[in-house]
């Protein structure tokens, strides 16, 4: 049975869903992917196990939704204190590195969420799409470009792929934070390369 879409939930159900996601993040922060057990999530969230499965049919659904929620919180923080670099590409790089450092502070949680994304099959597509849309929104806000061109949107997709790949390589110990920063800064230059040049006066 497909999960309940968040938009269709009542205020009380929304609060219950937020409680479940908060509990999941706490459990994952302490012990990673394996620490998130559906029964424990239900008990700690004070919801029936059947209710939990109605919201999230599997642990993978649950952790991918948790990543979307974490990105949403990061996006809210970035809106309150937007990046200040001069070029759109540098602002995107600054925003993504701030989000990366937030994940760096909770490595077990980051690992659990990224593993869930990696394991996700077609049944989790709506949740994975939400993660992608949230990442896109974060990047577009940092660009401060209300009407991105097709070329810019293509650059955003490449940046998303690089950011996700950088997360995986960092979590597996194959890349340092310094290397991640260089890779993110490099790929974000695509934003400036695809930004139309204003016509000469």
mmCIF file of C-alpha atoms in Angstrom:
data_model
loop_
_atom_site.group_PDB
_atom_site.id
_atom_site.type_symbol
_atom_site.label_atom_id
_atom_site.label_comp_id
_atom_site.label_asym_id
_atom_site.label_seq_id
_atom_site.Cartn_x
_atom_site.Cartn_y
_atom_site.Cartn_z
ATOM 1 C CA UNK A 1 0.000 0.000 0.000
ATOM 2 C CA UNK A 2 1.475 3.418 -0.954
ATOM 3 C CA UNK A 3 2.271 5.806 1.920
ATOM 4 C CA UNK A 4 -0.024 8.673 2.815
ATOM 5 C CA UNK A 5 1.098 11.777 0.852
ATOM 6 C CA UNK A 6 2.048 14.510 3.354
ATOM 7 C CA UNK A 7 -0.164 17.114 1.663
ATOM 8 C CA UNK A 8 -3.296 15.024 2.349
ATOM 9 C CA UNK A 9 -2.651 14.713 6.097
ATOM 10 C CA UNK A 10 -4.585 16.576 8.773
ATOM 11 C CA UNK A 11 -2.740 18.914 11.151
ATOM 12 C CA UNK A 12 -2.705 16.192 13.811
ATOM 13 C CA UNK A 13 -1.378 13.635 11.327
ATOM 14 C CA UNK A 14 1.281 16.103 10.155
ATOM 15 C CA UNK A 15 2.417 16.509 13.770
ATOM 16 C CA UNK A 16 2.553 12.714 14.161
ATOM 17 C CA UNK A 17 4.588 12.412 10.951
ATOM 18 C CA UNK A 18 7.051 15.071 12.160
ATOM 19 C CA UNK A 19 7.399 13.203 15.463
ATOM 20 C CA UNK A 20 8.193 9.977 13.595
ATOM 21 C CA UNK A 21 10.831 11.704 11.444
ATOM 22 C CA UNK A 22 12.390 13.387 14.503
ATOM 23 C CA UNK A 23 12.592 10.028 16.299
ATOM 24 C CA UNK A 24 14.122 8.391 13.221
ATOM 25 C CA UNK A 25 16.788 11.092 12.988
ATOM 26 C CA UNK A 26 17.644 10.639 16.683
ATOM 27 C CA UNK A 27 17.962 6.841 16.362
ATOM 28 C CA UNK A 28 20.043 7.101 13.185
ATOM 29 C CA UNK A 29 22.285 9.748 14.760
ATOM 30 C CA UNK A 30 23.138 7.326 17.546
ATOM 31 C CA UNK A 31 23.669 4.142 15.557
ATOM 32 C CA UNK A 32 23.272 4.642 11.816
ATOM 33 C CA UNK A 33 21.153 2.578 9.428
ATOM 34 C CA UNK A 34 20.984 -0.560 11.577
ATOM 35 C CA UNK A 35 19.807 1.389 14.634
ATOM 36 C CA UNK A 36 16.578 2.378 12.877
ATOM 37 C CA UNK A 37 14.137 -0.437 13.605
ATOM 38 C CA UNK A 38 10.475 0.099 12.740
ATOM 39 C CA UNK A 39 9.187 -1.262 16.056
ATOM 40 C CA UNK A 40 11.505 1.011 18.072
ATOM 41 C CA UNK A 41 10.586 4.019 15.917
ATOM 42 C CA UNK A 42 6.893 3.301 16.568
ATOM 43 C CA UNK A 43 7.393 2.906 20.323
ATOM 44 C CA UNK A 44 9.598 5.997 20.672
ATOM 45 C CA UNK A 45 7.173 8.055 18.534
ATOM 46 C CA UNK A 46 4.212 6.767 20.545
ATOM 47 C CA UNK A 47 2.369 5.492 17.476
ATOM 48 C CA UNK A 48 1.061 2.020 16.675
ATOM 49 C CA UNK A 49 3.307 -0.077 14.424
ATOM 50 C CA UNK A 50 0.487 -0.357 11.879
ATOM 51 C CA UNK A 51 0.163 3.423 11.824
ATOM 52 C CA UNK A 52 3.897 3.803 11.198
ATOM 53 C CA UNK A 53 3.704 1.424 8.226
ATOM 54 C CA UNK A 54 0.775 3.403 6.839
ATOM 55 C CA UNK A 55 2.985 6.504 6.756
ATOM 56 C CA UNK A 56 6.190 4.697 5.757
ATOM 57 C CA UNK A 57 5.904 1.174 4.231
ATOM 58 C CA UNK A 58 9.569 0.346 4.939
ATOM 59 C CA UNK A 59 12.693 1.567 6.705
ATOM 60 C CA UNK A 60 14.041 2.807 3.369
ATOM 61 C CA UNK A 61 10.895 4.921 2.817
ATOM 62 C CA UNK A 62 11.308 6.265 6.343
ATOM 63 C CA UNK A 63 14.983 7.224 6.021
ATOM 64 C CA UNK A 64 14.586 8.792 2.566
ATOM 65 C CA UNK A 65 11.711 10.885 3.978
ATOM 66 C CA UNK A 66 14.009 11.783 6.890
ATOM 67 C CA UNK A 67 16.608 13.053 4.405
ATOM 68 C CA UNK A 68 13.980 15.187 2.688
ATOM 69 C CA UNK A 69 13.021 16.580 6.089
ATOM 70 C CA UNK A 70 16.654 17.303 7.012
ATOM 71 C CA UNK A 71 17.216 19.088 3.686
ATOM 72 C CA UNK A 72 14.055 21.116 4.269
ATOM 73 C CA UNK A 73 15.415 22.238 7.652
ATOM 74 C CA UNK A 74 18.770 23.147 6.062
ATOM 75 C CA UNK A 75 16.925 25.103 3.359
ATOM 76 C CA UNK A 76 15.010 27.051 6.011
ATOM 77 C CA UNK A 77 18.283 27.892 7.778
ATOM 78 C CA UNK A 78 19.842 29.051 4.502
ATOM 79 C CA UNK A 79 16.844 31.272 3.755
ATOM 80 C CA UNK A 80 17.299 32.980 7.116
ATOM 81 C CA UNK A 81 20.997 33.527 6.442
ATOM 82 C CA UNK A 82 21.543 33.326 2.661
ATOM 83 C CA UNK A 83 24.993 32.857 1.113
ATOM 84 C CA UNK A 84 26.739 36.147 0.445
ATOM 85 C CA UNK A 85 29.257 35.341 -2.315
ATOM 86 C CA UNK A 86 29.222 37.528 -5.427
ATOM 87 C CA UNK A 87 28.613 35.027 -8.229
ATOM 88 C CA UNK A 88 25.666 32.586 -8.467
ATOM 89 C CA UNK A 89 28.069 29.635 -8.687
ATOM 90 C CA UNK A 90 29.973 30.693 -5.562
ATOM 91 C CA UNK A 91 26.676 31.182 -3.669
ATOM 92 C CA UNK A 92 25.560 27.656 -4.610
ATOM 93 C CA UNK A 93 28.929 26.255 -3.519
ATOM 94 C CA UNK A 94 28.670 28.123 -0.198
ATOM 95 C CA UNK A 95 25.114 26.844 0.396
ATOM 96 C CA UNK A 96 25.957 23.228 -0.425
ATOM 97 C CA UNK A 97 29.060 23.240 1.769
ATOM 98 C CA UNK A 98 27.012 24.617 4.666
ATOM 99 C CA UNK A 99 24.517 21.785 4.125
ATOM 100 C CA UNK A 100 27.405 19.311 3.876
ATOM 101 C CA UNK A 101 28.884 20.500 7.160
ATOM 102 C CA UNK A 102 25.498 20.094 8.836
ATOM 103 C CA UNK A 103 25.529 16.459 7.688
ATOM 104 C CA UNK A 104 29.169 16.142 8.771
ATOM 105 C CA UNK A 105 28.112 16.953 12.338
ATOM 106 C CA UNK A 106 25.849 13.853 12.300
ATOM 107 C CA UNK A 107 27.855 11.250 10.329
ATOM 108 C CA UNK A 108 25.770 8.248 11.467
ATOM 109 C CA UNK A 109 22.564 9.990 10.383
ATOM 110 C CA UNK A 110 24.112 11.050 7.069
ATOM 111 C CA UNK A 111 25.295 7.489 6.417
ATOM 112 C CA UNK A 112 21.856 6.033 7.215
ATOM 113 C CA UNK A 113 20.055 8.454 4.893
ATOM 114 C CA UNK A 114 22.496 8.023 2.012
ATOM 115 C CA UNK A 115 22.373 4.227 2.352
ATOM 116 C CA UNK A 116 18.583 4.392 2.186
ATOM 117 C CA UNK A 117 18.786 6.487 -0.988
ATOM 118 C CA UNK A 118 21.167 3.928 -2.471
ATOM 119 C CA UNK A 119 18.850 1.023 -1.573
ATOM 120 C CA UNK A 120 15.683 2.769 -2.802
ATOM 121 C CA UNK A 121 13.744 0.929 -5.518
ATOM 122 C CA UNK A 122 10.844 2.155 -7.655
ATOM 123 C CA UNK A 123 8.400 1.968 -4.753
ATOM 124 C CA UNK A 124 10.344 4.767 -3.073
ATOM 125 C CA UNK A 125 10.368 6.994 -6.177
ATOM 126 C CA UNK A 126 8.011 9.669 -4.732
ATOM 127 C CA UNK A 127 10.255 10.113 -1.668
ATOM 128 C CA UNK A 128 13.446 10.124 -3.773
ATOM 129 C CA UNK A 129 11.850 12.725 -6.073
ATOM 130 C CA UNK A 130 11.091 14.858 -3.013
ATOM 131 C CA UNK A 131 14.767 14.727 -1.978
ATOM 132 C CA UNK A 132 15.770 15.776 -5.492
ATOM 133 C CA UNK A 133 13.224 18.615 -5.572
ATOM 134 C CA UNK A 134 14.360 19.837 -2.161
ATOM 135 C CA UNK A 135 17.999 19.849 -3.286
ATOM 136 C CA UNK A 136 17.048 21.674 -6.504
ATOM 137 C CA UNK A 137 15.077 24.299 -4.549
ATOM 138 C CA UNK A 138 18.039 24.850 -2.221
ATOM 139 C CA UNK A 139 20.373 25.374 -5.196
ATOM 140 C CA UNK A 140 17.983 27.675 -7.095
ATOM 141 C CA UNK A 141 17.452 29.811 -3.988
ATOM 142 C CA UNK A 142 21.218 30.156 -3.562
ATOM 143 C CA UNK A 143 21.539 31.144 -7.232
ATOM 144 C CA UNK A 144 18.893 33.821 -6.674
ATOM 145 C CA UNK A 145 17.751 33.260 -10.250
ATOM 146 C CA UNK A 146 13.925 33.307 -10.502
ATOM 147 C CA UNK A 147 13.893 32.228 -14.163
ATOM 148 C CA UNK A 148 16.726 29.727 -14.761
ATOM 149 C CA UNK A 149 17.461 28.797 -18.360
ATOM 150 C CA UNK A 150 17.398 25.166 -19.589
ATOM 151 C CA UNK A 151 21.210 25.231 -19.596
ATOM 152 C CA UNK A 152 21.270 26.410 -15.984
ATOM 153 C CA UNK A 153 18.785 23.694 -14.958
ATOM 154 C CA UNK A 154 21.024 21.121 -16.642
ATOM 155 C CA UNK A 155 23.967 22.484 -14.625
ATOM 156 C CA UNK A 156 21.866 22.186 -11.442
ATOM 157 C CA UNK A 157 21.237 18.494 -12.186
ATOM 158 C CA UNK A 158 24.961 17.858 -12.657
ATOM 159 C CA UNK A 159 25.667 19.685 -9.373
ATOM 160 C CA UNK A 160 23.085 17.523 -7.580
ATOM 161 C CA UNK A 161 24.714 14.338 -8.911
ATOM 162 C CA UNK A 162 28.158 15.572 -7.826
ATOM 163 C CA UNK A 163 26.933 16.554 -4.363
ATOM 164 C CA UNK A 164 25.327 13.151 -3.838
ATOM 165 C CA UNK A 165 28.457 11.373 -5.099
ATOM 166 C CA UNK A 166 30.644 13.533 -2.841
ATOM 167 C CA UNK A 167 28.511 12.503 0.146
ATOM 168 C CA UNK A 168 29.030 8.833 -0.688
ATOM 169 C CA UNK A 169 32.799 9.123 -1.196
ATOM 170 C CA UNK A 170 33.194 11.154 2.021
ATOM 171 C CA UNK A 171 31.086 8.706 4.065
ATOM 172 C CA UNK A 172 33.098 5.762 2.737
ATOM 173 C CA UNK A 173 36.356 7.480 3.738
ATOM 174 C CA UNK A 174 37.533 7.892 0.136
ATOM 175 C CA UNK A 175 37.453 11.700 0.142
ATOM 176 C CA UNK A 176 38.345 14.355 2.693
ATOM 177 C CA UNK A 177 36.193 17.402 3.411
ATOM 178 C CA UNK A 178 38.873 19.476 1.653
ATOM 179 C CA UNK A 179 38.515 17.345 -1.490
ATOM 180 C CA UNK A 180 34.727 17.546 -1.313
ATOM 181 C CA UNK A 181 34.972 21.353 -1.110
ATOM 182 C CA UNK A 182 37.205 21.483 -4.187
ATOM 183 C CA UNK A 183 34.832 19.208 -6.145
ATOM 184 C CA UNK A 184 31.747 21.209 -5.152
ATOM 185 C CA UNK A 185 33.422 24.535 -5.969
ATOM 186 C CA UNK A 186 34.553 23.155 -9.345
ATOM 187 C CA UNK A 187 31.170 21.810 -10.421
ATOM 188 C CA UNK A 188 29.353 24.946 -9.231
ATOM 189 C CA UNK A 189 31.325 26.963 -11.806
ATOM 190 C CA UNK A 190 28.913 25.417 -14.339
ATOM 191 C CA UNK A 191 26.295 27.834 -12.995
ATOM 192 C CA UNK A 192 28.371 30.838 -14.032
ATOM 193 C CA UNK A 193 29.303 29.264 -17.370
ATOM 194 C CA UNK A 194 25.609 28.773 -18.220
ATOM 195 C CA UNK A 195 24.420 32.172 -16.959
ATOM 196 C CA UNK A 196 23.456 34.365 -19.945
ATOM 197 C CA UNK A 197 25.662 37.397 -20.458
ATOM 198 C CA UNK A 198 23.694 40.671 -20.232
ATOM 199 C CA UNK A 199 23.529 42.482 -23.606
ATOM 200 C CA UNK A 200 26.051 45.274 -24.073
ATOM 201 C CA UNK A 201 24.675 48.780 -23.525
#
